[in-house]
XYZ file of N, CA and C in Angstrom:
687
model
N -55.187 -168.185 -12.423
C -55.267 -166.861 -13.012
C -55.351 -165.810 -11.904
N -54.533 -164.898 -11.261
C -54.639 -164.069 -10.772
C -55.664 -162.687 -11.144
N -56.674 -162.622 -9.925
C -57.372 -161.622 -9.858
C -57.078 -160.489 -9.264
N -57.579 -159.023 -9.601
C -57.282 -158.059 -8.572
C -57.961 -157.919 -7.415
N -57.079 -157.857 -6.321
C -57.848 -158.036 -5.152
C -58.063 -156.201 -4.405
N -57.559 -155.230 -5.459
C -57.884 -153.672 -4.890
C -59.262 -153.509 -4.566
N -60.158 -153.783 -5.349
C -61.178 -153.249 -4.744
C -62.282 -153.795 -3.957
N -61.519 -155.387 -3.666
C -62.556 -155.716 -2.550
C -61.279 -155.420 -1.197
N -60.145 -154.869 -1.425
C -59.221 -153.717 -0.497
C -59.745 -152.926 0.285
N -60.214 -152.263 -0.574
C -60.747 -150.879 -0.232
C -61.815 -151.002 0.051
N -62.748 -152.322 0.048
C -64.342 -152.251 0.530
C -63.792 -152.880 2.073
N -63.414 -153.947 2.079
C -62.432 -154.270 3.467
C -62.253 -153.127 4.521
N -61.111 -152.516 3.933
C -60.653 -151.152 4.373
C -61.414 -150.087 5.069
N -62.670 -149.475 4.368
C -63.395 -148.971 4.529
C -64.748 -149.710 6.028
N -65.125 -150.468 5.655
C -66.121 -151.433 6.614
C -64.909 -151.896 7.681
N -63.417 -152.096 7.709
C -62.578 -151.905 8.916
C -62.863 -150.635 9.600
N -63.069 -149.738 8.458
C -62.850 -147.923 9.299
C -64.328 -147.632 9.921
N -65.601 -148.353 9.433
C -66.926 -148.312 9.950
C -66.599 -149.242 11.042
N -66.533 -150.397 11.397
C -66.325 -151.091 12.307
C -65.651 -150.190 13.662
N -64.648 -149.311 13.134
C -63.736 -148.381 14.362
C -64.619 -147.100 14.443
N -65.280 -146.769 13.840
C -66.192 -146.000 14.087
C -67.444 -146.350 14.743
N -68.178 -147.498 14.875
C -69.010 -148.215 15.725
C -68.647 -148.367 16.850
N -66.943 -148.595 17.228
C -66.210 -149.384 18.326
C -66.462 -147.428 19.581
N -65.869 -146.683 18.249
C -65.642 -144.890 19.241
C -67.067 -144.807 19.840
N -68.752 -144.651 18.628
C -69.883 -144.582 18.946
C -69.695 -145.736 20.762
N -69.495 -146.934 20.354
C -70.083 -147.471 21.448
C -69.245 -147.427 23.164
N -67.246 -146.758 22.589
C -66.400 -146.087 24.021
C -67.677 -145.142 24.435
N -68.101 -144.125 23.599
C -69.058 -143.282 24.229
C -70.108 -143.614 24.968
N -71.425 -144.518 24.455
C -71.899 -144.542 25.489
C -71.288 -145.952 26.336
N -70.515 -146.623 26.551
C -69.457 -147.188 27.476
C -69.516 -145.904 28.949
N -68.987 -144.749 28.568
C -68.437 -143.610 29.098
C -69.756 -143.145 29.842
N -70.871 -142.939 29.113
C -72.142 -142.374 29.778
C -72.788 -143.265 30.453
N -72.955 -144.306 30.422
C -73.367 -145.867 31.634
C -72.461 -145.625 32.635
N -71.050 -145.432 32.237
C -70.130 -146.222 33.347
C -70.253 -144.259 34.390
N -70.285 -143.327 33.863
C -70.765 -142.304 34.721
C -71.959 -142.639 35.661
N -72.802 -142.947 34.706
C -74.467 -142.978 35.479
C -74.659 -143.960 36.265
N -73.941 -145.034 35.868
C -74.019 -145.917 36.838
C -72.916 -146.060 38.462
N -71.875 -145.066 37.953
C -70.983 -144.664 38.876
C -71.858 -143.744 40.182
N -72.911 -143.080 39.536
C -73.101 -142.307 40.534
C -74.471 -143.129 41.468
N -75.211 -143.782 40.661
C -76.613 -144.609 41.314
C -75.796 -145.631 41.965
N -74.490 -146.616 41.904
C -73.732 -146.859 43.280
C -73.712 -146.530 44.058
N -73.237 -145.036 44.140
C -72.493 -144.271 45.355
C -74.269 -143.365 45.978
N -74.994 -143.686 45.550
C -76.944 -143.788 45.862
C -77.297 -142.639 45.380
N -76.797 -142.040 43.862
C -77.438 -140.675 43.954
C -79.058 -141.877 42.595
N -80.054 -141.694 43.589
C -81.025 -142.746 43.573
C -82.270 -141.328 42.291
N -81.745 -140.615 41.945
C -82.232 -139.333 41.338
C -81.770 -139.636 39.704
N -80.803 -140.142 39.499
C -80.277 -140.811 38.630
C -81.051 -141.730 37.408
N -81.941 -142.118 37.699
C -82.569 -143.531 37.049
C -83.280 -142.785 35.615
N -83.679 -141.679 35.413
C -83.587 -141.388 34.592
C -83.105 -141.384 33.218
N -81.613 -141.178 33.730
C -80.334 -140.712 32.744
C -79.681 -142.213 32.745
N -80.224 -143.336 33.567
C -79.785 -144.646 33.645
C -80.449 -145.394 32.171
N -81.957 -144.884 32.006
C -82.765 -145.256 31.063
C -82.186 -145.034 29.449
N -81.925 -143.710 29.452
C -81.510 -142.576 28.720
C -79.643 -143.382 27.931
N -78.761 -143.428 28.981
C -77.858 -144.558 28.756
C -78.227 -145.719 28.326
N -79.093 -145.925 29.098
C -79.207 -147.739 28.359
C -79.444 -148.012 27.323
N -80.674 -146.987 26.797
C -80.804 -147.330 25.093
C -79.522 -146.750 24.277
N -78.441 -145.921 24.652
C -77.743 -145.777 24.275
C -76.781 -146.782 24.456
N -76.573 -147.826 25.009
C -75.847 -148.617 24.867
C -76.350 -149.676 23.746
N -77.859 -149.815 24.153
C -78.082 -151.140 23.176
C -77.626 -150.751 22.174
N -78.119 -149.518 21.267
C -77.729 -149.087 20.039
C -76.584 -148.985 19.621
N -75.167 -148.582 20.639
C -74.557 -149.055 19.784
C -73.980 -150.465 20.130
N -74.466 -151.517 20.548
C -74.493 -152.500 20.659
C -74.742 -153.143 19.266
N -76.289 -152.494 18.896
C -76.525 -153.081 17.706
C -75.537 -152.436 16.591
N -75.159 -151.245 16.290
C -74.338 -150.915 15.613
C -73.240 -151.484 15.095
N -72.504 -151.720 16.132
C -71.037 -152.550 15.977
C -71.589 -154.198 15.395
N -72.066 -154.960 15.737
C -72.961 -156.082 15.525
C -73.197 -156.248 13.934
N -73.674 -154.838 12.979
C -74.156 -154.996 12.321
C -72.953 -154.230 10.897
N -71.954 -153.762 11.498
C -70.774 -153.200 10.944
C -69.971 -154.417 11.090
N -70.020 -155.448 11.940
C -68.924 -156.446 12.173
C -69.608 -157.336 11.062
N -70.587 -157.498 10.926
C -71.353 -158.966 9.809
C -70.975 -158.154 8.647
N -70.954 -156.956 8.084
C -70.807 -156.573 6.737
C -68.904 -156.383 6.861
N -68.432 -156.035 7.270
C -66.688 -156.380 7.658
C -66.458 -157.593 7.172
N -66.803 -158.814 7.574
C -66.570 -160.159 8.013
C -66.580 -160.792 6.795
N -68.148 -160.394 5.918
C -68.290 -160.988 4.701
C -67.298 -160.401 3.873
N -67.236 -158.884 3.781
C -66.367 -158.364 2.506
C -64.952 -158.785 2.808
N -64.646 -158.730 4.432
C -63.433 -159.055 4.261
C -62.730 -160.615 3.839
N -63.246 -161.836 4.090
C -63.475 -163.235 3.696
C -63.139 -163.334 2.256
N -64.107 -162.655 1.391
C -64.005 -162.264 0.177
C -62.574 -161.860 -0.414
N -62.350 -160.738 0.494
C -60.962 -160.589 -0.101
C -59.645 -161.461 0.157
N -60.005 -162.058 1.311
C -59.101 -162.482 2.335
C -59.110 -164.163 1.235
N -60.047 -164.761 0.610
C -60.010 -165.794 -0.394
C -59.382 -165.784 -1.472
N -59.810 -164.330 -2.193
C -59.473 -163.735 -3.469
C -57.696 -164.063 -3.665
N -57.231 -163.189 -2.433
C -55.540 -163.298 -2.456
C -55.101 -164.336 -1.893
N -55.767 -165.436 -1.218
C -55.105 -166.653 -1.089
C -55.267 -167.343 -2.471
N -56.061 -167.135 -3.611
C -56.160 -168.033 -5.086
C -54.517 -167.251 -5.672
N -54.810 -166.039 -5.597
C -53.756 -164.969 -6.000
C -52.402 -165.921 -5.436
N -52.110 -166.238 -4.364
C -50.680 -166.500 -3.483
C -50.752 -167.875 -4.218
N -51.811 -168.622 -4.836
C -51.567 -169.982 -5.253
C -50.202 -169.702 -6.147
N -50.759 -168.645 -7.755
C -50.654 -168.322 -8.460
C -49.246 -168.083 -8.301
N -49.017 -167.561 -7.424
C -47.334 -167.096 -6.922
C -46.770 -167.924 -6.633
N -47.094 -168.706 -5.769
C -46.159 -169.663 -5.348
C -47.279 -171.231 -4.796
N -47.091 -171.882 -5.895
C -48.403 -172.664 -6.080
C -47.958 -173.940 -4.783
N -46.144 -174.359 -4.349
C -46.088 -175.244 -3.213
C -45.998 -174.792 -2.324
N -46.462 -173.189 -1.535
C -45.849 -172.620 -0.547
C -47.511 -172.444 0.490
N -47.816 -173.702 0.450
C -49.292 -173.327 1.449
C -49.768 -174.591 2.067
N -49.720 -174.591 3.364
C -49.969 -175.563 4.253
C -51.372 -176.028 4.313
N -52.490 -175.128 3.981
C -53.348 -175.680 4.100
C -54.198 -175.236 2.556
N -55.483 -175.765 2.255
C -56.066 -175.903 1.198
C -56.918 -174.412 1.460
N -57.188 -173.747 -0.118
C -57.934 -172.734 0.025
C -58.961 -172.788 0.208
N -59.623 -174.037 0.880
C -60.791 -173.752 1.340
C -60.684 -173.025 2.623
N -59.494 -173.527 3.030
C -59.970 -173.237 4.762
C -59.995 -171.823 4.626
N -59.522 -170.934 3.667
C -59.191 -169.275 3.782
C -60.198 -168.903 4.589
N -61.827 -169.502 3.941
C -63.008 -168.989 4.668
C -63.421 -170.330 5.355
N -63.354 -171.304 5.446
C -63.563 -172.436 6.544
C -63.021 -172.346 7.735
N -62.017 -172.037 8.115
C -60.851 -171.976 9.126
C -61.578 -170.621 10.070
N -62.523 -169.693 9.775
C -62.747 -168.557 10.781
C -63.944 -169.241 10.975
N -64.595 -170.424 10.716
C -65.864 -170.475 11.348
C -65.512 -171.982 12.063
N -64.238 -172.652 11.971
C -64.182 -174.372 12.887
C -63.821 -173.598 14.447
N -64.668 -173.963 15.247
C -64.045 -174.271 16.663
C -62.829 -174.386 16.698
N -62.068 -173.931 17.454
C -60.747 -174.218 18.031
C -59.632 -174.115 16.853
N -59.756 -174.365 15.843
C -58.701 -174.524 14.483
C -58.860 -172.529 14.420
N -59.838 -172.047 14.870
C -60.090 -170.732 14.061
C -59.383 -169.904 14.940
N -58.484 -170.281 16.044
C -57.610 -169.837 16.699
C -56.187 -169.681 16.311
N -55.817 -170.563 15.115
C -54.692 -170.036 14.697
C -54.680 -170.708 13.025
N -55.320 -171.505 12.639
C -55.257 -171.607 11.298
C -55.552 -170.049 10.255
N -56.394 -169.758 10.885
C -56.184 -168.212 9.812
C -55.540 -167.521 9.734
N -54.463 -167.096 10.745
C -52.775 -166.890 10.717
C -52.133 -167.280 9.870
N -51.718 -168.667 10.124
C -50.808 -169.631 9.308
C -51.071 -169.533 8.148
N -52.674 -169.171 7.057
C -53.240 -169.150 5.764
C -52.577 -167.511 5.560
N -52.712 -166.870 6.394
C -52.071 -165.299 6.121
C -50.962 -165.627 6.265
N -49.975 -165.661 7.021
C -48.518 -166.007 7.087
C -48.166 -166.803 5.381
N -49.089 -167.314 4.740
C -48.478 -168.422 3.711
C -48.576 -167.342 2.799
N -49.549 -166.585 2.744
C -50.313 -165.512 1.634
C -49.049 -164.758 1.944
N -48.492 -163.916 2.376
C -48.117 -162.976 2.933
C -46.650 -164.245 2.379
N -46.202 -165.081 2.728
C -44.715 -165.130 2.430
C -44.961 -165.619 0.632
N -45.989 -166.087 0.006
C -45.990 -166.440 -1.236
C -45.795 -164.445 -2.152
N -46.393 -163.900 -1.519
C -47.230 -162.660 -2.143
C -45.442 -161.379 -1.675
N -44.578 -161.966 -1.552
C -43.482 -160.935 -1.296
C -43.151 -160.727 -2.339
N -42.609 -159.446 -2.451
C -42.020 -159.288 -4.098
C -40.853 -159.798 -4.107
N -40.209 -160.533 -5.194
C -39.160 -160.371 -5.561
C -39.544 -162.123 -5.825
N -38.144 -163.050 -6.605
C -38.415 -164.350 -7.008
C -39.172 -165.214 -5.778
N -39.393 -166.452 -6.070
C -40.617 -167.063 -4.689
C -39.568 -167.591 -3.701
N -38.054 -167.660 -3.929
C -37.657 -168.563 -3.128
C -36.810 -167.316 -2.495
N -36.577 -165.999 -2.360
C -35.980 -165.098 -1.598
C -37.006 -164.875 -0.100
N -36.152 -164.373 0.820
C -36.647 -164.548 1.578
C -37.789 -163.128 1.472
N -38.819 -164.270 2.442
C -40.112 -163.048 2.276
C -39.514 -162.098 3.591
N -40.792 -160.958 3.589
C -40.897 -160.145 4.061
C -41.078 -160.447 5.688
N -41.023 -159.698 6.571
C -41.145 -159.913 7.971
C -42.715 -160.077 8.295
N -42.839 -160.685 9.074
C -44.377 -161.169 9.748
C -45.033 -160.343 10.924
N -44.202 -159.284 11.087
C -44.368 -158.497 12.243
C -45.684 -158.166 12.287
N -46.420 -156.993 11.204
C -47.895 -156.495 10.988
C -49.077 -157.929 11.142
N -48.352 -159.152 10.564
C -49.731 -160.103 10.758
C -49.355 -160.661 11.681
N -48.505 -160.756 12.629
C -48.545 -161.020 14.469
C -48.814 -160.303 15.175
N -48.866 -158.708 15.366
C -49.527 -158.353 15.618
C -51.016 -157.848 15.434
N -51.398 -157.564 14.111
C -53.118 -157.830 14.232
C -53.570 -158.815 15.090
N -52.833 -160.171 14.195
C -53.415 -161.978 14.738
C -53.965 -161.599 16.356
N -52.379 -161.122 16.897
C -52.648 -160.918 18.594
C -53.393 -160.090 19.448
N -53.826 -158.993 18.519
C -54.513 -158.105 19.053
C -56.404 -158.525 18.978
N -56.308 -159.282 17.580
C -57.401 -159.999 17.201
C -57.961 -160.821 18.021
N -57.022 -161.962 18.337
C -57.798 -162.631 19.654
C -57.959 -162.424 20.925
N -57.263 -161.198 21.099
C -57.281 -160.730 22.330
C -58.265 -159.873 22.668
N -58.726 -158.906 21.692
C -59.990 -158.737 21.411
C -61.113 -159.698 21.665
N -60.981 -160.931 20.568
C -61.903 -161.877 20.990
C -62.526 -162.168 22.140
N -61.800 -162.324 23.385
C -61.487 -163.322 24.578
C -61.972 -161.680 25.552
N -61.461 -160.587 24.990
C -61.909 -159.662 26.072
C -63.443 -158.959 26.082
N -63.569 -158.744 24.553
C -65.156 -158.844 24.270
C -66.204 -160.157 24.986
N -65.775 -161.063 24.741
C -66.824 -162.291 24.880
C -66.702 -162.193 26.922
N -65.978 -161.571 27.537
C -65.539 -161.612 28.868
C -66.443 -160.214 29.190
N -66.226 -159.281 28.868
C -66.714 -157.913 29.377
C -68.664 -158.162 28.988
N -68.817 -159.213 27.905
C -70.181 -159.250 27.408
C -70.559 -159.893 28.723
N -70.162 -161.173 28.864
C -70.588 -161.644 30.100
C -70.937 -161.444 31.337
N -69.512 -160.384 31.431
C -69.610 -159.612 33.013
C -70.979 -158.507 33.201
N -71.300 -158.096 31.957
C -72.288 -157.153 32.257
C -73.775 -157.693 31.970
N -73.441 -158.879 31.141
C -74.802 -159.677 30.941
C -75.064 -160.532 32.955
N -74.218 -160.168 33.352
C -74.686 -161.346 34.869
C -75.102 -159.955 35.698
N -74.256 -158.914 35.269
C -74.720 -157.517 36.863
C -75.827 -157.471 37.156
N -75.875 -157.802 38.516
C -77.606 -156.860 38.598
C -77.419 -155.942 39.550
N -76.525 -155.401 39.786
C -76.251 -154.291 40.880
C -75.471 -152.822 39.936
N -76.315 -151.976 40.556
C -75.346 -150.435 39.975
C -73.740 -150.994 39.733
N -73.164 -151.597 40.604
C -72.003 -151.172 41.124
C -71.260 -152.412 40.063
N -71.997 -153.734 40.192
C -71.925 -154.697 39.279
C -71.520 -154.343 37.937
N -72.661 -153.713 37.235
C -72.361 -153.022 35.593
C -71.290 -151.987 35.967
N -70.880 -151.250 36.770
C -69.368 -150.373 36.683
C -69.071 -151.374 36.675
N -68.457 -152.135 37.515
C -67.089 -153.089 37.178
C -67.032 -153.504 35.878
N -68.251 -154.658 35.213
C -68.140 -155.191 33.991
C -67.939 -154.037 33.119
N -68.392 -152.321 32.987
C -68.028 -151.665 32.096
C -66.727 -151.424 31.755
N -65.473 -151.259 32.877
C -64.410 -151.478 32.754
C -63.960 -152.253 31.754
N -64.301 -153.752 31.898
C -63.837 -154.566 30.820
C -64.549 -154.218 29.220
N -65.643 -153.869 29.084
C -66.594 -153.541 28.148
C -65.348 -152.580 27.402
N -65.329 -151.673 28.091
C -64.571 -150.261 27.781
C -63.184 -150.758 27.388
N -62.585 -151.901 28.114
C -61.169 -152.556 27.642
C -61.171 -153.123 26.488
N -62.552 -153.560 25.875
C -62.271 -154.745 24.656
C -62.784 -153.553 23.605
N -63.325 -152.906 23.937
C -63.776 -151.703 22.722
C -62.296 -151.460 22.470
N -61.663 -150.822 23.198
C -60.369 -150.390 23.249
C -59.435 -150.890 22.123
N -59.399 -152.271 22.621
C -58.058 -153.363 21.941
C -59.058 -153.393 20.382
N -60.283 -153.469 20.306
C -60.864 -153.918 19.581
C -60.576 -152.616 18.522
N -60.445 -151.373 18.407
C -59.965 -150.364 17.873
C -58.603 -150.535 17.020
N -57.909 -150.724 18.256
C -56.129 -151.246 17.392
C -56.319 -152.339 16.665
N -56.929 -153.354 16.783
C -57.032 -154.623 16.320
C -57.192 -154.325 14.910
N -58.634 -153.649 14.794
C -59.266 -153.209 13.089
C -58.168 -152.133 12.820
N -57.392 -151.474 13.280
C -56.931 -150.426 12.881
C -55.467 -151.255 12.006
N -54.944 -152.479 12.823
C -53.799 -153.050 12.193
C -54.145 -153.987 10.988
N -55.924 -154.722 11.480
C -56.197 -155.427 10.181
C -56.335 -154.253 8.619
N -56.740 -153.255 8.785
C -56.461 -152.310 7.809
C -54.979 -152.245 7.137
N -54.012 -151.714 7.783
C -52.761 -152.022 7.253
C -52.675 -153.079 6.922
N -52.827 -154.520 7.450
C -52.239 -155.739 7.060
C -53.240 -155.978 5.565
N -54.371 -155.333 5.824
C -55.129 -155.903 4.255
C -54.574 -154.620 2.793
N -54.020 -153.649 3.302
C -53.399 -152.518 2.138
C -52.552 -153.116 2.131
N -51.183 -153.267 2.802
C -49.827 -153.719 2.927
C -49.996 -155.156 2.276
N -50.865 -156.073 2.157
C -50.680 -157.438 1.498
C -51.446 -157.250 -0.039
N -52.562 -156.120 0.000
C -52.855 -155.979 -1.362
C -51.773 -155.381 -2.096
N -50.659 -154.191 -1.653
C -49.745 -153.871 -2.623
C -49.094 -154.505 -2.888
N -48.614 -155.688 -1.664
C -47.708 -156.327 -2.280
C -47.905 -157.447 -3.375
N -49.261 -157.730 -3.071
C -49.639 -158.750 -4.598
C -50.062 -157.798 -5.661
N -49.627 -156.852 -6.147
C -49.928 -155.575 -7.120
C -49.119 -155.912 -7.375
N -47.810 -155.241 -6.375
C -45.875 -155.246 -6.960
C -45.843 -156.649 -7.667
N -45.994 -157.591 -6.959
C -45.418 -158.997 -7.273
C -46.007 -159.331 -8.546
N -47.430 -158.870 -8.973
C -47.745 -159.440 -10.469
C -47.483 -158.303 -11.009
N -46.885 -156.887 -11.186
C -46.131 -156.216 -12.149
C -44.774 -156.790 -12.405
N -44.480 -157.441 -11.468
C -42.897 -158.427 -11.835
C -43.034 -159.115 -12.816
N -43.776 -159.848 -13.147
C -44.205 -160.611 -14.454
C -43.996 -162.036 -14.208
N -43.732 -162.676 -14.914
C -43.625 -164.062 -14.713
C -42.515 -164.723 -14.305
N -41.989 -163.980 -14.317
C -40.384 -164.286 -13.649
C -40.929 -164.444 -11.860
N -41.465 -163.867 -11.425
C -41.791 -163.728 -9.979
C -42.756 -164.777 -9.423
N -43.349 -165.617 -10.218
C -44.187 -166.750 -9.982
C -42.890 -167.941 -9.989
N -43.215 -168.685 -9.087
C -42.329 -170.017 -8.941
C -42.936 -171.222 -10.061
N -41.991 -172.137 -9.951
C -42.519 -172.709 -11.423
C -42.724 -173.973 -10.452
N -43.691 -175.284 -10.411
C -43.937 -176.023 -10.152
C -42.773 -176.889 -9.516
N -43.202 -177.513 -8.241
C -41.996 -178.102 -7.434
C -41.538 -179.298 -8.593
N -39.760 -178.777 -9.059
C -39.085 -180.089 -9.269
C -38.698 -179.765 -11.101
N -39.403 -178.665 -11.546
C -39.335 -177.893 -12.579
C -38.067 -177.668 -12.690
N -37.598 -177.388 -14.149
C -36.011 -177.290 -14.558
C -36.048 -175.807 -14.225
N -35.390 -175.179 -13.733
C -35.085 -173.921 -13.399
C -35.712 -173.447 -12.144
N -36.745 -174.199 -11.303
C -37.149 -173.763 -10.289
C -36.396 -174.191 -9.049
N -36.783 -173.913 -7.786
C -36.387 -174.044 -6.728
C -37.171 -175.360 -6.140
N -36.630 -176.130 -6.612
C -37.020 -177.468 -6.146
C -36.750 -177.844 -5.211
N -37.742 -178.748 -4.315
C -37.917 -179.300 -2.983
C -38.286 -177.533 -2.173
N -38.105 -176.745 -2.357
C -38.389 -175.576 -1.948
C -39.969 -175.278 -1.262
N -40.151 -175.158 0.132
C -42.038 -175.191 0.625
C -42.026 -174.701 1.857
């Protein structure tokens, strides 16, 4: 039975746009460390003040983003399940893996590197409008999120590190660089998962105003596209 997946869309959507708003809060103070600490390098030793003053401004929005990413994560899962039951519905032989993994697959080690792709890629070619066996739509928007996504990943968990080891002024500039790089990517990243979660909710809107004609009929069915997967 297909559910509507709009308004856990738009809760997605929204906690994407808080998430990029946590990411700007925390470029900023990124920007006011990587000053203050630019200058207690070069020994203006008068500084330590405004070093203090930064720092709690970093934790915070440290904690910020942290706590915008756990409410993101859940609502988005939610939706991100919802329209893989939905893509059954559409095209019930066109999915490589079982809907559990929709939300299993972002928490396995190593599988969570590209199985949640491949579950979007299936969603995304079941969920095209038009009959199930025309060709779907291009994959462009969910290769690039995917890529920007883990690249994010790998540059966050790198810039965390670099500044979790500094113990020198000059130390935390360098690691802020990277800090300041994964905020960065981490911006476009949520900014494309937004499109890719509107752009796949309309299209499972369009596709169940098609009516039943637009659902594939069971592999091997008289009138369906048999052997078709």
């Amino acid at each position: 039975m297909l559910r509507s997946p709009v308004t856990l869309a738009r809760a997605a959507a929204a906690l994407l746009g808080l998430v990029i708003a946590t990411d700007l809060f925390a470029l900023w103070a990124d920007f006011v460390m990587f000053d203050v600490t630019g200058d207690i390098a070069d020994g203006a030793l008068g500084e330590l003040g405004r070093a203090r003053h930064a720092d709690r401004l970093f934790g915070w929005a440290g904690y910020a983003q942290s706590a915008a990413l756990v409410a993101c994560v859940i609502v988005f899962l939610c939706w991100f399940h919802r329209v893989r039951v939905n893509a059954e519905v559409f095209r019930p032989d066109g999915h490589s893996k079982s809907r559990g993994w929709a939300v299993g697959a972002w928490f396995t080690p190593i599988v969570n590197l590209w199985y949640p792709r491949r579950i979007a890629l299936d969603i995304w070619d079941a969920s095209s409008p038009g009959t199930p066996w025309h060709r779907p739509r291009p994959h462009g928007l969910v290769n690039a999120w995917w890529t920007l996504w883990i690249i994010s990943l790998v540059a966050d968990r790198a810039g965390f590190q670099s500044y979790r080891k500094a113990g020198t002024a000059a130390e935390i500039y360098d690691a802020l660089v990277q800090v300041i790089s994964a905020d960065l990517v981490d911006i476009v990243a949520a900014a494309l998962a937004i499109a890719f979660v509107l752009r796949l909710t309309g299209m499972q809107n369009e596709k169940a105003l098609q009516g039943p004609g637009a659902v594939a009929p069971p592999v091997g069915a008289v009138g369906g596209p048999a052997g078709v997967g």
